[in-house]
Short mmCIF file of C-alpha atoms in Angstrom, two decimals:
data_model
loop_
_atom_site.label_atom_id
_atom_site.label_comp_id
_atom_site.label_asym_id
_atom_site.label_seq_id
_atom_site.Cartn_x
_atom_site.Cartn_y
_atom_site.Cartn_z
CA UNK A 1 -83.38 -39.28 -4.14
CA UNK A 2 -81.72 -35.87 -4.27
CA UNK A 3 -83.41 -33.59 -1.98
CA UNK A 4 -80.72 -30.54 -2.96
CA UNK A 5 -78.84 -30.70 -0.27
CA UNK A 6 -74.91 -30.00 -1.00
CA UNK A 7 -72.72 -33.04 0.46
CA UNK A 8 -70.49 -32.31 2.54
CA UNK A 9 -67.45 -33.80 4.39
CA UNK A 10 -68.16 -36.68 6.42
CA UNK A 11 -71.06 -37.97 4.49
CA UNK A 12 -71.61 -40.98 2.34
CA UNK A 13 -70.87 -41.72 -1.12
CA UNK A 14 -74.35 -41.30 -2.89
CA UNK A 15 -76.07 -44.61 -4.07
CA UNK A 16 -78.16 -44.38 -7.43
CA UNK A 17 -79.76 -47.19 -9.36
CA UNK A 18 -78.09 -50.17 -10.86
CA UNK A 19 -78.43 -48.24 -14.32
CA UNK A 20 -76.74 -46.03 -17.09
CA UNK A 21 -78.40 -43.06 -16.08
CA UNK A 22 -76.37 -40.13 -16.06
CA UNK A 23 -74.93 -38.33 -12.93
CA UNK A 24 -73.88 -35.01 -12.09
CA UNK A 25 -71.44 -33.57 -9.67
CA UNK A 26 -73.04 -29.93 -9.52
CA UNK A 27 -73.32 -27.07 -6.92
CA UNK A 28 -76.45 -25.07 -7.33
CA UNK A 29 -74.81 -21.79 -7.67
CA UNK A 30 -72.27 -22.51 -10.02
CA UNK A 31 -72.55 -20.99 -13.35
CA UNK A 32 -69.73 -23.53 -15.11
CA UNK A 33 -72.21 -26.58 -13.71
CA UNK A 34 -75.03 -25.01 -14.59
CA UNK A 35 -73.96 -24.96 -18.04
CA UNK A 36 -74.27 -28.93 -18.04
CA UNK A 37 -77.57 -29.00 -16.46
CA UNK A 38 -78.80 -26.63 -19.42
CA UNK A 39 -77.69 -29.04 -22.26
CA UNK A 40 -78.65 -32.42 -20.47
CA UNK A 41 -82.44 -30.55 -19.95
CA UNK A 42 -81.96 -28.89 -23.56
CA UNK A 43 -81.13 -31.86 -24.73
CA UNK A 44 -84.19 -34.06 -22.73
CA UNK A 45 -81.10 -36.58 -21.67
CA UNK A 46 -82.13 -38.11 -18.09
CA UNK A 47 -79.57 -37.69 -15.38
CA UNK A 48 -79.24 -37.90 -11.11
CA UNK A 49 -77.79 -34.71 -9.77
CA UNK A 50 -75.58 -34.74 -6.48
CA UNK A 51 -74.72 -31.61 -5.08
CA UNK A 52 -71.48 -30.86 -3.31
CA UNK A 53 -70.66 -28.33 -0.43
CA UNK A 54 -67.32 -26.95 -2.29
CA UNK A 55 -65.94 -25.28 0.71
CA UNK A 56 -66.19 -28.90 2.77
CA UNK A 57 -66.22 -31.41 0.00
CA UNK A 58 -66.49 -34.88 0.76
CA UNK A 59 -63.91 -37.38 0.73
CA UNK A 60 -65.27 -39.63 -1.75
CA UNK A 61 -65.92 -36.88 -4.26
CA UNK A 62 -61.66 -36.67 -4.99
CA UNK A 63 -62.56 -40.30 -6.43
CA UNK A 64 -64.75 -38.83 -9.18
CA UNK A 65 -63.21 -35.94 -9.76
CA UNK A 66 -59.37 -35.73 -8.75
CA UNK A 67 -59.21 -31.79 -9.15
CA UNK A 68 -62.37 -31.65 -6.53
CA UNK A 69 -63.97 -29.65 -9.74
CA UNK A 70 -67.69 -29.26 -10.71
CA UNK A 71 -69.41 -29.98 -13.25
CA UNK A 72 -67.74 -33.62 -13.21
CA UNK A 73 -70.38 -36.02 -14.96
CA UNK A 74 -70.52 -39.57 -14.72
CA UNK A 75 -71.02 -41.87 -16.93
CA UNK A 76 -72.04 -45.80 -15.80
CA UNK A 77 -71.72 -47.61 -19.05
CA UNK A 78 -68.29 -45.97 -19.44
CA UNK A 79 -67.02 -48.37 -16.54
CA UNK A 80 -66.55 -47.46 -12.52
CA UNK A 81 -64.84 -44.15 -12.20
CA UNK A 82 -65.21 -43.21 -15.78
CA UNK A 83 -66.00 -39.48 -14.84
CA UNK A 84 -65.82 -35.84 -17.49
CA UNK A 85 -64.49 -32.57 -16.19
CA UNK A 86 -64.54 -29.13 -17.73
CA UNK A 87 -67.87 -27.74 -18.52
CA UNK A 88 -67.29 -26.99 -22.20
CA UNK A 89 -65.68 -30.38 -22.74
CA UNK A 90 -68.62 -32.35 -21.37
CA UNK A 91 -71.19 -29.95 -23.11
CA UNK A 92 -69.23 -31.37 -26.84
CA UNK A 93 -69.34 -34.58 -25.58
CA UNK A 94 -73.01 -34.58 -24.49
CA UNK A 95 -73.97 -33.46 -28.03
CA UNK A 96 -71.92 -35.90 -29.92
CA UNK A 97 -73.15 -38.57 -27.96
CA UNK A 98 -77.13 -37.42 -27.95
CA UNK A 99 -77.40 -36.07 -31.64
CA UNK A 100 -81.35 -36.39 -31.49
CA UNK A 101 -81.80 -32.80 -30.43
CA UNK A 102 -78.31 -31.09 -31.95
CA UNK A 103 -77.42 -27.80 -30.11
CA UNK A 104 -73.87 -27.30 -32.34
CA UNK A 105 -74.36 -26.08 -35.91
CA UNK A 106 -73.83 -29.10 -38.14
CA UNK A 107 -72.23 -26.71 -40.31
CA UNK A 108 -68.12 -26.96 -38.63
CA UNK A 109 -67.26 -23.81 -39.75
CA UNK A 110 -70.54 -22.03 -37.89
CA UNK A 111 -69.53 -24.47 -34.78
CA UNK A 112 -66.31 -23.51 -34.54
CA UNK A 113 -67.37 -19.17 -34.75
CA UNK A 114 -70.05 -19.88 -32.00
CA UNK A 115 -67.18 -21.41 -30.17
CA UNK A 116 -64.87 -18.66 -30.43
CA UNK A 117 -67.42 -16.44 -29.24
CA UNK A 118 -68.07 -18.59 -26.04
CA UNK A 119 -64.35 -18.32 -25.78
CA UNK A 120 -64.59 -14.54 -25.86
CA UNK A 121 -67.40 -14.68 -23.58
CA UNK A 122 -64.10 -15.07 -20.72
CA UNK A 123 -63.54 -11.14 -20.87
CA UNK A 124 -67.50 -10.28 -19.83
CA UNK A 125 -66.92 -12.68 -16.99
CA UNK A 126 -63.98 -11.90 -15.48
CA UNK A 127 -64.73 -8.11 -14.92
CA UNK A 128 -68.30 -9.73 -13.78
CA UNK A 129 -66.02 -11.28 -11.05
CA UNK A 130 -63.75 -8.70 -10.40
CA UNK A 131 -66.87 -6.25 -9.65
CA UNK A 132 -68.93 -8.55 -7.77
CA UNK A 133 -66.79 -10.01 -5.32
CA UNK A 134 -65.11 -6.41 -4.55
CA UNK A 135 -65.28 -5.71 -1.31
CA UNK A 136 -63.77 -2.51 -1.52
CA UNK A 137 -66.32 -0.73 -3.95
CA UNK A 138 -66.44 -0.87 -8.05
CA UNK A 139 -62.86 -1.67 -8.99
CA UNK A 140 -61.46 1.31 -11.45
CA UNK A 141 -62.35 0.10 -15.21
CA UNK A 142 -64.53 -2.96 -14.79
CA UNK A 143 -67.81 -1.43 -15.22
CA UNK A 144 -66.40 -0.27 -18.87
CA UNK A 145 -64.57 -3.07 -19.80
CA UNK A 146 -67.99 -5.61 -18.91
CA UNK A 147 -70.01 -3.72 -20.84
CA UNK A 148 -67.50 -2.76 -23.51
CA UNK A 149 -67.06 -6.75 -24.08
CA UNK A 150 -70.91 -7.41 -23.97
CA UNK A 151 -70.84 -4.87 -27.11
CA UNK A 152 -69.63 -7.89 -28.80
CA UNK A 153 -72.52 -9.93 -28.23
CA UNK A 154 -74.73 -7.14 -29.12
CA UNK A 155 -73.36 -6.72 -32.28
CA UNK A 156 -73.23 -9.85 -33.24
CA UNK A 157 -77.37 -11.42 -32.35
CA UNK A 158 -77.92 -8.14 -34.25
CA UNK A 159 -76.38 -9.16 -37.30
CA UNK A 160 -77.71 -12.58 -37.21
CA UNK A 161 -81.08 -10.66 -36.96
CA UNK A 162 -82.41 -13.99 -35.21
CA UNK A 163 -84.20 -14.37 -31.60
CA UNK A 164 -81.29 -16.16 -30.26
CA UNK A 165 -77.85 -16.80 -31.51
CA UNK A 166 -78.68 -20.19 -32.38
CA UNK A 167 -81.73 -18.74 -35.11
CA UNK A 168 -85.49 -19.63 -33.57
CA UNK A 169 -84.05 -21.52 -30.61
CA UNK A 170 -81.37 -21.69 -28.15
CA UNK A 171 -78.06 -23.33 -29.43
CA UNK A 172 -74.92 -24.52 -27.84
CA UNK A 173 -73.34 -20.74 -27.66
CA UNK A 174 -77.02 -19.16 -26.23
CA UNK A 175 -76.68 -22.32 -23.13
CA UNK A 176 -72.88 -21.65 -23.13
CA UNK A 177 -73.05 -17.79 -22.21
CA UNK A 178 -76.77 -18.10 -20.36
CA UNK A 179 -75.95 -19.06 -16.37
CA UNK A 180 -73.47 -14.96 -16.48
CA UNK A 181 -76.48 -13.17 -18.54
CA UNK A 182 -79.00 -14.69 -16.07
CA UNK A 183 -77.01 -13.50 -13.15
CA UNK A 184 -76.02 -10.58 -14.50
CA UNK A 185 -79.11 -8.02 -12.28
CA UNK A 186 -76.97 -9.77 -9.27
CA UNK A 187 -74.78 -6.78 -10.13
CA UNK A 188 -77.10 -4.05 -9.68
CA UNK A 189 -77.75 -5.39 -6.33
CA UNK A 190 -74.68 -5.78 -5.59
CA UNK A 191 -73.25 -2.16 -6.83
CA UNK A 192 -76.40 -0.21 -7.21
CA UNK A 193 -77.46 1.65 -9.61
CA UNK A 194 -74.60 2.56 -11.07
CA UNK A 195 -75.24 -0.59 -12.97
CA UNK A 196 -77.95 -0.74 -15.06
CA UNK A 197 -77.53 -2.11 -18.99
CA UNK A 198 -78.37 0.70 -21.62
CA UNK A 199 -81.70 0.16 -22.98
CA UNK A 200 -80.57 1.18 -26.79
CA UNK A 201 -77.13 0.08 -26.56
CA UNK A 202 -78.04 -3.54 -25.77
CA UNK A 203 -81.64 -3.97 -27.09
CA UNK A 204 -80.94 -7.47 -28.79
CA UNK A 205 -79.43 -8.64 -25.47
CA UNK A 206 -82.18 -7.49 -23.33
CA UNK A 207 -84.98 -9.23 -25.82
CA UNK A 208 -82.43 -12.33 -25.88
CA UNK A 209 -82.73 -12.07 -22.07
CA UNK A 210 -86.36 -12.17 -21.95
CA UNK A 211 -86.74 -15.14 -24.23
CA UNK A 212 -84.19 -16.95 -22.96
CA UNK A 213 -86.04 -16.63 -19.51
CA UNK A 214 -89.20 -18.62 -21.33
CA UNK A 215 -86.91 -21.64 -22.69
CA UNK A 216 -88.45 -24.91 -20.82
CA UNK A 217 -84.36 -25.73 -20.30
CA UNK A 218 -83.42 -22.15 -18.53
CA UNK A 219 -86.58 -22.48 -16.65
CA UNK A 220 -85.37 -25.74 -14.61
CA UNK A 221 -82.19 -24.42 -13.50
CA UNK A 222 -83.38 -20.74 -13.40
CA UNK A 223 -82.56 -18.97 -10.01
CA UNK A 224 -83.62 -15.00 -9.49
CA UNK A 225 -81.16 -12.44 -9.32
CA UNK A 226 -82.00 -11.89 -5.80
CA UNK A 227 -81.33 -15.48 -4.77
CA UNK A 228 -77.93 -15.12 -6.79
CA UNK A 229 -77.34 -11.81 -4.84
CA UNK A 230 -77.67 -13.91 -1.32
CA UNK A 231 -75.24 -16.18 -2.07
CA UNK A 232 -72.88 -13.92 -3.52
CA UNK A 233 -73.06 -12.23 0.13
CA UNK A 234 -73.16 -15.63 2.30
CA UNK A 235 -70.09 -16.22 0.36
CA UNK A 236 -68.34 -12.91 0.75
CA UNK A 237 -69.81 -12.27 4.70
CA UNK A 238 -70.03 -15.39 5.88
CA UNK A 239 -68.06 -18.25 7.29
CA UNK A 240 -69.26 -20.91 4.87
CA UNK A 241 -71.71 -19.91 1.56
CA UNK A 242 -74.77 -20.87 2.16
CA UNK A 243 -75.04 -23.71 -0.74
CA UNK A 244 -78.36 -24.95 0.77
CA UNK A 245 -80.46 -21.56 0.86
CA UNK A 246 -82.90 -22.67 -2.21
CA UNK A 247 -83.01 -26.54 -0.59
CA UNK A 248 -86.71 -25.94 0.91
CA UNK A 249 -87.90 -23.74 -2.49
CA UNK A 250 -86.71 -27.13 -4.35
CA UNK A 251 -90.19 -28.23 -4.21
CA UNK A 252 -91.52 -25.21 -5.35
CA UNK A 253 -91.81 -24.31 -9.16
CA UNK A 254 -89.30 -21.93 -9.78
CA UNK A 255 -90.59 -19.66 -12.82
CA UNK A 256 -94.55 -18.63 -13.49
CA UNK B 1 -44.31 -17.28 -51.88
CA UNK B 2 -43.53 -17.23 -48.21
CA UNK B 3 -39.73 -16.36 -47.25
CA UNK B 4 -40.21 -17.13 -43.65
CA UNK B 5 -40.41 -13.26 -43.19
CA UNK B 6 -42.43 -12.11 -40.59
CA UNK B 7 -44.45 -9.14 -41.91
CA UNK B 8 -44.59 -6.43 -40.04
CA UNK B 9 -46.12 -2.44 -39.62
CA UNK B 10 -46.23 -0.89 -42.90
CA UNK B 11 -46.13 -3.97 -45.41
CA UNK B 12 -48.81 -4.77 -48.10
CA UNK B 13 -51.31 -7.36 -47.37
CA UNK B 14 -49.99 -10.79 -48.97
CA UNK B 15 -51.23 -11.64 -52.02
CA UNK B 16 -52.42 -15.33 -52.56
CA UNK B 17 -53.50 -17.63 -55.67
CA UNK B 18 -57.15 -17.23 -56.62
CA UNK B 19 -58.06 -20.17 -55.19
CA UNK B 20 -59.18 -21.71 -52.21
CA UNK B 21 -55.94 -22.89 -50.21
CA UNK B 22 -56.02 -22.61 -46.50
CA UNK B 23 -54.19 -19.67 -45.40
CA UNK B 24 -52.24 -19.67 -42.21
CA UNK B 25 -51.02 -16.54 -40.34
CA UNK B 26 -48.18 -17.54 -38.00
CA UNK B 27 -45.19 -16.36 -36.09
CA UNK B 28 -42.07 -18.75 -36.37
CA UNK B 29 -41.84 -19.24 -32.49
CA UNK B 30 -45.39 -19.17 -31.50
CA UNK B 31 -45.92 -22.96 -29.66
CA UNK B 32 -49.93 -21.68 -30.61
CA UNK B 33 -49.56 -22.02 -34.00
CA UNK B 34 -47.39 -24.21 -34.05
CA UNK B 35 -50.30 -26.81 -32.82
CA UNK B 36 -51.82 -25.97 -35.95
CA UNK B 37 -49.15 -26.12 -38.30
CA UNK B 38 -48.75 -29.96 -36.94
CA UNK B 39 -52.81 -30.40 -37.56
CA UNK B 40 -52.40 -29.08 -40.94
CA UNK B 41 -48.88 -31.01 -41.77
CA UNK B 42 -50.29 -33.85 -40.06
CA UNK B 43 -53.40 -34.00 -42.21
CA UNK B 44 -51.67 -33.27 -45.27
CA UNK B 45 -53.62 -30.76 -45.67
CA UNK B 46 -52.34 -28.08 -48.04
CA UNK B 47 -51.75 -24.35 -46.92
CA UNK B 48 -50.07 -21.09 -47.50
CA UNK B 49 -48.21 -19.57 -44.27
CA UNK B 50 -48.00 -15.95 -43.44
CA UNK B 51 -45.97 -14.62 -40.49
CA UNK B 52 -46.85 -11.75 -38.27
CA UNK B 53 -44.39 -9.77 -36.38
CA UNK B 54 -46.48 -9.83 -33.13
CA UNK B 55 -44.67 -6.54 -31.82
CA UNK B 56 -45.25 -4.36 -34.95
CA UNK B 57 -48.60 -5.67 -36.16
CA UNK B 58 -49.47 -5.22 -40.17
CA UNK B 59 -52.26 -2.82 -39.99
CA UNK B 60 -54.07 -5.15 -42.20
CA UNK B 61 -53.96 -8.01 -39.85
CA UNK B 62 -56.37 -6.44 -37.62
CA UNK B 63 -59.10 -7.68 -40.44
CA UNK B 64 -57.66 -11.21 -40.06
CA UNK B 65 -57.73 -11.03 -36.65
CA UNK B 66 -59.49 -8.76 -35.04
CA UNK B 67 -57.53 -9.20 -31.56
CA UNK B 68 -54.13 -9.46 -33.39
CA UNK B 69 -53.47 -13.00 -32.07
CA UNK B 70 -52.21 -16.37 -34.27
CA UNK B 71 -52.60 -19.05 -34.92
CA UNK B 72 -55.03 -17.03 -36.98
CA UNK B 73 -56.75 -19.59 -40.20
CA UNK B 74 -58.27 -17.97 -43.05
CA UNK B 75 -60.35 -19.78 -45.01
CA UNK B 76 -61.28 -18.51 -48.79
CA UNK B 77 -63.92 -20.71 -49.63
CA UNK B 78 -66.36 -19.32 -46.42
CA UNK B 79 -66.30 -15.59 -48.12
CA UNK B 80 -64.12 -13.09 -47.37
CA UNK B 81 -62.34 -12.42 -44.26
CA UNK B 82 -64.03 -15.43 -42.96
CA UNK B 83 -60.99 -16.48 -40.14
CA UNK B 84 -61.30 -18.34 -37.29
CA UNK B 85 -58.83 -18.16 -34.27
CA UNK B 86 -57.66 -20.14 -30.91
CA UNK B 87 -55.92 -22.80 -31.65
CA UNK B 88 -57.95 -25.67 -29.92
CA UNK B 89 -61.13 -24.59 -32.15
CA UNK B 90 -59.34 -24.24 -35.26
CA UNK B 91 -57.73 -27.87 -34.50
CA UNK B 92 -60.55 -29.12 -33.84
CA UNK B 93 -62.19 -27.25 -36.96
CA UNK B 94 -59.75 -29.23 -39.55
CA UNK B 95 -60.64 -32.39 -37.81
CA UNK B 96 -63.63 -32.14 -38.57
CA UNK B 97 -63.96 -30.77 -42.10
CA UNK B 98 -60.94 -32.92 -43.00
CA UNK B 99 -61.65 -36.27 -41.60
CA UNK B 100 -59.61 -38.59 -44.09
CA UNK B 101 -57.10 -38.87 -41.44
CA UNK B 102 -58.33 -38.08 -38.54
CA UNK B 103 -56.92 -36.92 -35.30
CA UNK B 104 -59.42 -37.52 -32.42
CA UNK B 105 -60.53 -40.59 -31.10
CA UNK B 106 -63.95 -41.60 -32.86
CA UNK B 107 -64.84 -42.63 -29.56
CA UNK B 108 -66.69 -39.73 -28.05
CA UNK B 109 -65.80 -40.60 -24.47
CA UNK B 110 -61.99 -41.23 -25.31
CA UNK B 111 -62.01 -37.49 -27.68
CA UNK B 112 -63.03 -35.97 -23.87
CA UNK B 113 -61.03 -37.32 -22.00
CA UNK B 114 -58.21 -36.73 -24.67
CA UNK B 115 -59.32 -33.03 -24.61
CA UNK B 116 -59.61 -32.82 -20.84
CA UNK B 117 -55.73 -33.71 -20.90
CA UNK B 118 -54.74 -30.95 -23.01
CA UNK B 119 -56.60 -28.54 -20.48
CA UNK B 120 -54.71 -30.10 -18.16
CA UNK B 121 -51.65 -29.52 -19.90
CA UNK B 122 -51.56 -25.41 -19.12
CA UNK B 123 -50.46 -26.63 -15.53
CA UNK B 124 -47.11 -27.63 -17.24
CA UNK B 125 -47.69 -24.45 -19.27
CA UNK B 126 -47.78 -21.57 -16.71
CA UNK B 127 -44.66 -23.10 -14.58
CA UNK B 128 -42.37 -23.17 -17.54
CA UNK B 129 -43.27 -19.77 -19.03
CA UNK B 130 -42.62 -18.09 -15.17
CA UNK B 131 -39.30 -20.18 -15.43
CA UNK B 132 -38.45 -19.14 -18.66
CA UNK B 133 -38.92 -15.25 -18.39
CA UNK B 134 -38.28 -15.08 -15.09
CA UNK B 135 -35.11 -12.66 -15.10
CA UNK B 136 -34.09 -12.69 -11.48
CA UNK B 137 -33.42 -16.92 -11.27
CA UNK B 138 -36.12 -19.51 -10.67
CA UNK B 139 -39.30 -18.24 -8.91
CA UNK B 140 -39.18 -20.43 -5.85
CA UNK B 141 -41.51 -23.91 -6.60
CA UNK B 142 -41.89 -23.43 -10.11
CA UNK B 143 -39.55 -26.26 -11.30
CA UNK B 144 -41.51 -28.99 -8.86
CA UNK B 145 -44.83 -27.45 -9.92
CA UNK B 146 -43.60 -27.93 -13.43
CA UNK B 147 -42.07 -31.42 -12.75
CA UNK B 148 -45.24 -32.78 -11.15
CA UNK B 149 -47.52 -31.41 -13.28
CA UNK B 150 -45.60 -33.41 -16.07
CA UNK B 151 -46.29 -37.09 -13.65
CA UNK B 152 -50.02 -36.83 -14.58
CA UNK B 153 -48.99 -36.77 -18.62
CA UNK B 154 -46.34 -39.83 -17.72
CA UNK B 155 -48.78 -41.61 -15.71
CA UNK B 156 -51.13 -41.63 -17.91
CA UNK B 157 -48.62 -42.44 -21.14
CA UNK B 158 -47.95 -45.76 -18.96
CA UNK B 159 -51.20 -46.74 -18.21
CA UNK B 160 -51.76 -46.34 -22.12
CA UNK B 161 -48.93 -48.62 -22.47
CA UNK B 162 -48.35 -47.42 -26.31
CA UNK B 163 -45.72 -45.50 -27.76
CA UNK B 164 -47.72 -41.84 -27.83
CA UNK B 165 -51.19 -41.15 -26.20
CA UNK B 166 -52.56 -41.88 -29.45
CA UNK B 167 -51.47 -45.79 -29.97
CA UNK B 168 -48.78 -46.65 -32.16
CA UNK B 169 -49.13 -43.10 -33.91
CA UNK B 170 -49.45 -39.43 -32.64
CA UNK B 171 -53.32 -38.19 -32.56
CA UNK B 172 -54.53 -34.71 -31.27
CA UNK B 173 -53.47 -34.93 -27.76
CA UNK B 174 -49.94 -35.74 -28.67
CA UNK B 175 -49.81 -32.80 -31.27
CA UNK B 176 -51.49 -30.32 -28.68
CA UNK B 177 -49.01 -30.85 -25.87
CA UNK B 178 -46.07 -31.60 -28.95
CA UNK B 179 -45.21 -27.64 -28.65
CA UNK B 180 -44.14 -27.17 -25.09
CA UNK B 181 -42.14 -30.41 -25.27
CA UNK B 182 -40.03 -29.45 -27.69
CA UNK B 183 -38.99 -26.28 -25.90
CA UNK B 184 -38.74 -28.19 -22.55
CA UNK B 185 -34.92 -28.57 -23.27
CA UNK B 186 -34.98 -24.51 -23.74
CA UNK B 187 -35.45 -24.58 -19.84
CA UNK B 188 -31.88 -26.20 -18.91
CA UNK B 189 -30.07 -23.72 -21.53
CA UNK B 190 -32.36 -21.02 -19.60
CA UNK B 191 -31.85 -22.19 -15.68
CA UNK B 192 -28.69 -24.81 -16.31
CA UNK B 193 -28.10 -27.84 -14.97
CA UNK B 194 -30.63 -27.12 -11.92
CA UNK B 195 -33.23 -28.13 -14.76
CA UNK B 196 -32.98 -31.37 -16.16
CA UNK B 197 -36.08 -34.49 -16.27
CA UNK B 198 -35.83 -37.77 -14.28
CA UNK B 199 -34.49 -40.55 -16.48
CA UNK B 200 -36.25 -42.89 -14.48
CA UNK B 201 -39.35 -40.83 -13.43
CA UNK B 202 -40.03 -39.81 -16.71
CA UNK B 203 -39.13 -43.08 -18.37
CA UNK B 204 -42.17 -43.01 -20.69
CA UNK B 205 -42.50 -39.80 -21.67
CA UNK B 206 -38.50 -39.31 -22.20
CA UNK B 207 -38.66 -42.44 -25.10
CA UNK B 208 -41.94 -40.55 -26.06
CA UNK B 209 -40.28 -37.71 -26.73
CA UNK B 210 -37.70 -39.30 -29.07
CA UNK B 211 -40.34 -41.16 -31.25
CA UNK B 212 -42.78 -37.67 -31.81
CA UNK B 213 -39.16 -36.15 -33.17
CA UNK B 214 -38.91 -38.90 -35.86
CA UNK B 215 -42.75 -38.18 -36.96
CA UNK B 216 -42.79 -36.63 -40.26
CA UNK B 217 -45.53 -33.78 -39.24
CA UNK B 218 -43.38 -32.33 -36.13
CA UNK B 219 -39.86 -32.88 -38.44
CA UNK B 220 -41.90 -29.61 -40.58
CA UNK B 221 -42.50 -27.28 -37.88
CA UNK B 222 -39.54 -28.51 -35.58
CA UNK B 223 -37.11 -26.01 -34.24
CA UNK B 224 -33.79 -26.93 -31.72
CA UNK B 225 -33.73 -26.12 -28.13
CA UNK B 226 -30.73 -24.50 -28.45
CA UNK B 227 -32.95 -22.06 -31.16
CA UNK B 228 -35.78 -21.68 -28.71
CA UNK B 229 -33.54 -20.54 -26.00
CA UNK B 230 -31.89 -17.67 -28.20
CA UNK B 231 -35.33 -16.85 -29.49
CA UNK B 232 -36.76 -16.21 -26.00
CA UNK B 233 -33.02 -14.51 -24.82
CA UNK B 234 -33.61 -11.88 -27.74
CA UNK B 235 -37.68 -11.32 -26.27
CA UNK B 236 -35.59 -10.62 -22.43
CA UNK B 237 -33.17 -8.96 -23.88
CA UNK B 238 -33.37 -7.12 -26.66
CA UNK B 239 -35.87 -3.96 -28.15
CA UNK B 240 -37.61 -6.53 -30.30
CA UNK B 241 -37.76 -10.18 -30.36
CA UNK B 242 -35.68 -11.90 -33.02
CA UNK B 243 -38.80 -13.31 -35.39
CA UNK B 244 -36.45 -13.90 -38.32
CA UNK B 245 -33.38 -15.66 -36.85
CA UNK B 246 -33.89 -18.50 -38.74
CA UNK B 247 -35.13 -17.08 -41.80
CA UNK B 248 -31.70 -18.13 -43.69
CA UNK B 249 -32.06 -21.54 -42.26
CA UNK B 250 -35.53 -22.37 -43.93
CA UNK B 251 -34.45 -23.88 -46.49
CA UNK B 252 -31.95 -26.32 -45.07
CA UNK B 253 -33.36 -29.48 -43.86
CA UNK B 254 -34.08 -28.93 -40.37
CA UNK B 255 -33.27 -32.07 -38.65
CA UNK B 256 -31.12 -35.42 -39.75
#
């Protein structure tokens, strides 16, 4: 049914079968959405995805999601309409509703740290931002200030002394902060080598990275940082980003 | 214990009971915290309150909080200097580990949504802080941005057709939002009589508004407009903001 193509204006409302099954207003490119693919596939929770051209939405979409945001999932047996914005909202609702495979601490005090780190997770990502979508070279500071904030993170897997910040596997916080980390080489293509993380200085990061990459759940929405490079240019160059670049790899597997 | 004092640059650390009481670190005015000290009234859940002059930091807070913000919760009983912060976690936090009355739906779907309206809230948010401390008149669309930003909370109090968003009793959403409401009234001592809500358009959440003031939890924490509006004139206007203006009032029942 979904061949990856992003909707656009002008097309029809998407039909799905008469069932409960979940469904997901995504864009293939966005890091917030991809946040909700990663716990529905974490979590092994069946769901249809439709994708949506953001810069020409379609007219229906304002119907499931009034702010014309995504991630925006649906959910049938709710009733008609009965749609969740706000990626870290729907990723707490997913795992109270699905508690088979729990990726929250059931500890509330433990939940509610790994929270506050996602939270602080906001200050690598907006210099992430700020740097990327420069067009007028490295903006004074951000280089630091990402990689002073990533110290964080650092310091804190290596006091937990685990593979991941979640212990042996991937928990809420690991999925929360992954879709930035995996984009984060779109950098050094985009500024050079003037980015490159320090080998020492982020060790735990950079093994976190590489397992990470091997999680069955990263693998499905995984995109190289080349691919995330592309867009980040159709976006910036061109007229329209170029939401369907990956639509004839979608066949293809993505990760050896 | 607490005098209503807010500690400041150069005072000793408070001292507490050896026990395992909650431990709150405040500031008077802070609408923040003050979502918290409604969760924790509202729970009747017991705590001891410290307050932080936010413009000369303790040097000892920076081990509470290690960005210097409040609401900032200690909590004995995880180990030392175990403190969580942002005030959405740490509500949602002490609904959790407290649930004997509990605050969110038990409904998952109805706890999102509920949550996705308090995100929706900082549209209400950003409007009336520009108004507030603007100091050369209204900044030109902020009072309709404000205004209709409030229709989606009044909207949806109707279509819940119950006295708060909570049923026939204030629950998390109510309390989260509860802040910013009771300062609204700040606004027209700010801006005058330009300022001043729809009877009619915001029939619902006007008699709202007069039932959260009778509930016992916001009575605790519940400061005047006219009290707001001299707090935030002494921020404007003066070398330091006035933290302890009401610090002779605190023990004298604060509203009839």
């Amino acid at each position: 049914m979904n061949t990856g193509k992003h909707l656009s204006k002008g097309s029809n409302p998407p039909t799905f079968p008469d069932n409960n099954t979940l469904r997901l207003y995504s864009m293939r490119f966005c890091p917030y959405a991809q946040r909700i693919h990663l716990v529905l596939d974490a979590k092994k929770i069946p769901y249809n995805v439709v994708y949506i051209n953001l810069s020409e939405k379609p007219e229906w979409f304002a119907e499931k999601s009034p702010l014309g945001k995504v991630p925006a999932l649906e959910i049938p047996d709710q009733g008609k309409g009965s749609t969740l914005v706000e990626s870290l909202i729907i990723a707490d609702y997913l795992d109270e509703k699905y508690p088979e495979i729990k990726l929250h601490s059931d500890d509330s005090f433990q939940k509610a740290r790994d929270r506050i780190f996602v939270e602080r997770f906001n200050s690598v990502i907006s210099p992430y931002y700020r740097i990327l979508f420069s067009t007028t070279g490295i903006p004074p500071g951000s280089l630091s200030e990402f990689v002073t904030a990533l110290d964080v993170f650092e310091g804190e897997l290596k006091a937990r002394a685990t593979a991941f910040f979640g212990g042996n596997k991937p928990n809420m916080l690991d999925y929360m902060i992954w879709p930035w980390c995996e984009r984060a080489d779109a950098l050094r293509l985009a500024v050079g080598d003037k980015y490159e993380l320090d080998k020492e200085r982020f060790e735990h990061l950079l093994k976190w990275r590489d397992e990470m990459i091997k999680d069955e759940a990263v693998k499905k929405s995984f995109i190289s940082a080349e691919n995330h490079a592309k867009f980040v240019e159709s976006r910036k160059n061109e007229a329209q980003p170029n939401y369907d670049m990956l639509v004839n790899e979608a066949k293809k597997p993505r990760l050896d």
